[in-house]
Amino acid sequence: MNIAIDGPAGAGKSTVAQKVAGQLEYVYIDTGAMYRALAWAVHHHQLPISDESTVSELLQKNKVQLVRENGQQHVYWNEIDVTSWIRSTEVSQYASIVASYGSVREQMLVLQRRLATQGNVVMDGRDIGTHVLPDADVKIFLTASIQERAERRWKELLAKGTQTDLAELEKEIEERDRRDMQREVAPLRQAEDAVLVDTTGMTIDQVVDRILQICERTGESTH
Ligand code: DC
């Protein structure tokens, strides 16, 4: 079975997808980390983010890889492990810009489909159910209120020792949502056959259980 989990920024996709993959002993694939690695490289080399061909060429000439190390997923830009650098505010905003470029998405699509050919993957992103794996057996659209998503991010940053402004975070998330939903190529939207899971007020474990139930039901109906 392949499982696609899509949804807006901060809905808890990666935490939940990782846990679901762990429970089912599936491979977890974080497609957002691939866009983030490219965004990191654009930022790091101080290249013009608004120039699609420069960004697209950068991806063509380099290698983005997801590697599992000690049970954790790491993302590499060529030989550099960029995992701990890709979650900053700057890289997040850059990631949503590079993800709006058609020529970048075309390349990512090829890489991501290749990763899923082995089967038994849980892949999370924005366009997995609609474009990358339209035939996925289970499609989940994970969401939560904007206030709750900002609050979760605020707590996450605080746990890492970074004090931030909640209202500012809310604005940033809103901006990213808008860009991800309004872009021309593969915008963020719920696939027609996806199950909507609104996680507002739910704990991570409750969300994981709900998704496992949906998977179980799908498994039963296909056997
Ligand atoms: O899931 P994330 O926040 O790590 O994703 C970073 C950015 O990449 C996000 O703004 C949207 C984009 N993205 C995308 O367009 N398609 C995907 N499949 C995954 C991420």
GROMACS .gro file of N, CA and C and ligand atoms in nm, residues 9 13 30-33 35-36 87 92 95-96 99 105 112 124-128 176 180 183, ligand 1:
model
   89
    9ALA      N    1   0.085   2.404   0.578
    9ALA     CA    2   0.200   2.414   0.668
    9ALA      C    3   0.156   2.403   0.814
   13LYS      N    4   0.183   1.713   0.957
   13LYS     CA    5   0.200   1.603   0.861
   13LYS      C    6   0.323   1.518   0.888
   30ASP      N    7   0.956   1.245   0.319
   30ASP     CA    8   0.920   1.384   0.346
   30ASP      C    9   0.954   1.468   0.222
   31THR      N   10   0.855   1.491   0.135
   31THR     CA   11   0.886   1.562   0.010
   31THR      C   12   0.916   1.710   0.035
   32GLY      N   13   0.860   1.766   0.143
   32GLY     CA   14   0.886   1.907   0.175
   32GLY      C   15   1.035   1.929   0.200
   33ALA      N   16   1.101   1.828   0.260
   33ALA     CA   17   1.245   1.840   0.290
   33ALA      C   18   1.325   1.852   0.160
   35TYR      N   19   1.218   2.008  -0.122
   35TYR     CA   20   1.206   2.149  -0.165
   35TYR      C   21   1.289   2.238  -0.072
   36ARG      N   22   1.290   2.203   0.056
   36ARG     CA   23   1.365   2.283   0.153
   36ARG      C   24   1.516   2.275   0.127
   87ARG      N   25   1.488   2.425   0.845
   87ARG     CA   26   1.360   2.462   0.909
   87ARG      C   27   1.353   2.609   0.947
   92SER      N   28   1.209   2.836   0.494
   92SER     CA   29   1.067   2.799   0.477
   92SER      C   30   1.002   2.885   0.369
   95ALA      N   31   1.141   2.796   0.037
   95ALA     CA   32   1.093   2.665  -0.010
   95ALA      C   33   0.960   2.681  -0.081
   96SER      N   34   0.873   2.765  -0.026
   96SER     CA   35   0.743   2.778  -0.091
   96SER      C   36   0.756   2.855  -0.223
   99ALA      N   37   0.902   2.598  -0.476
   99ALA     CA   38   0.798   2.498  -0.504
   99ALA      C   39   0.691   2.552  -0.599
  105ARG      N   40   0.916   2.158  -1.003
  105ARG     CA   41   0.820   2.053  -0.964
  105ARG      C   42   0.831   1.931  -1.056
  112GLN      N   43   1.048   1.186  -0.676
  112GLN     CA   44   0.956   1.134  -0.573
  112GLN      C   45   0.886   1.007  -0.619
  124ASP      N   46   0.454   1.247   0.249
  124ASP     CA   47   0.377   1.366   0.283
  124ASP      C   48   0.424   1.487   0.203
  125GLY      N   49   0.329   1.579   0.178
  125GLY     CA   50   0.359   1.698   0.099
  125GLY      C   51   0.236   1.783   0.075
  126ARG      N   52   0.226   1.837  -0.048
  126ARG     CA   53   0.112   1.922  -0.083
  126ARG      C   54   0.034   1.865  -0.201
  127ASP      N   55   0.106   1.791  -0.287
  127ASP     CA   56   0.046   1.744  -0.413
  127ASP      C   57   0.062   1.593  -0.429
  128ILE      N   58   0.077   1.521  -0.319
  128ILE     CA   59   0.104   1.377  -0.330
  128ILE      C   60  -0.020   1.304  -0.382
  176ARG      N   61   0.245   3.150   0.354
  176ARG     CA   62   0.287   3.026   0.288
  176ARG      C   63   0.167   2.949   0.233
  180ASP      N   64   0.114   2.848  -0.151
  180ASP     CA   65   0.102   2.706  -0.186
  180ASP      C   66  -0.033   2.675  -0.253
  183ARG      N   67  -0.061   2.890  -0.632
  183ARG     CA   68   0.033   2.876  -0.743
  183ARG      C   69  -0.036   2.802  -0.859
  224DC      O1   70   0.591   2.044   0.422
  224DC      P1   71   0.696   2.155   0.433
  224DC      O2   72   0.650   2.273   0.514
  224DC      O3   73   0.829   2.103   0.479
  224DC      O4   74   0.715   2.207   0.282
  224DC      C1   75   0.799   2.314   0.249
  224DC      C2   76   0.744   2.388   0.126
  224DC      O5   77   0.753   2.303   0.011
  224DC      C3   78   0.598   2.428   0.138
  224DC      O6   79   0.586   2.569   0.147
  224DC      C4   80   0.532   2.382   0.013
  224DC      C5   81   0.634   2.305  -0.064
  224DC      N1   82   0.594   2.168  -0.094
  224DC      C6   83   0.524   2.148  -0.211
  224DC      O7   84   0.492   2.243  -0.281
  224DC      N2   85   0.494   2.021  -0.249
  224DC      C7   86   0.526   1.917  -0.173
  224DC      N3   87   0.493   1.793  -0.213
  224DC      C8   88   0.593   1.937  -0.050
  224DC      C9   89   0.625   2.065  -0.013
   0.00000   0.00000   0.00000
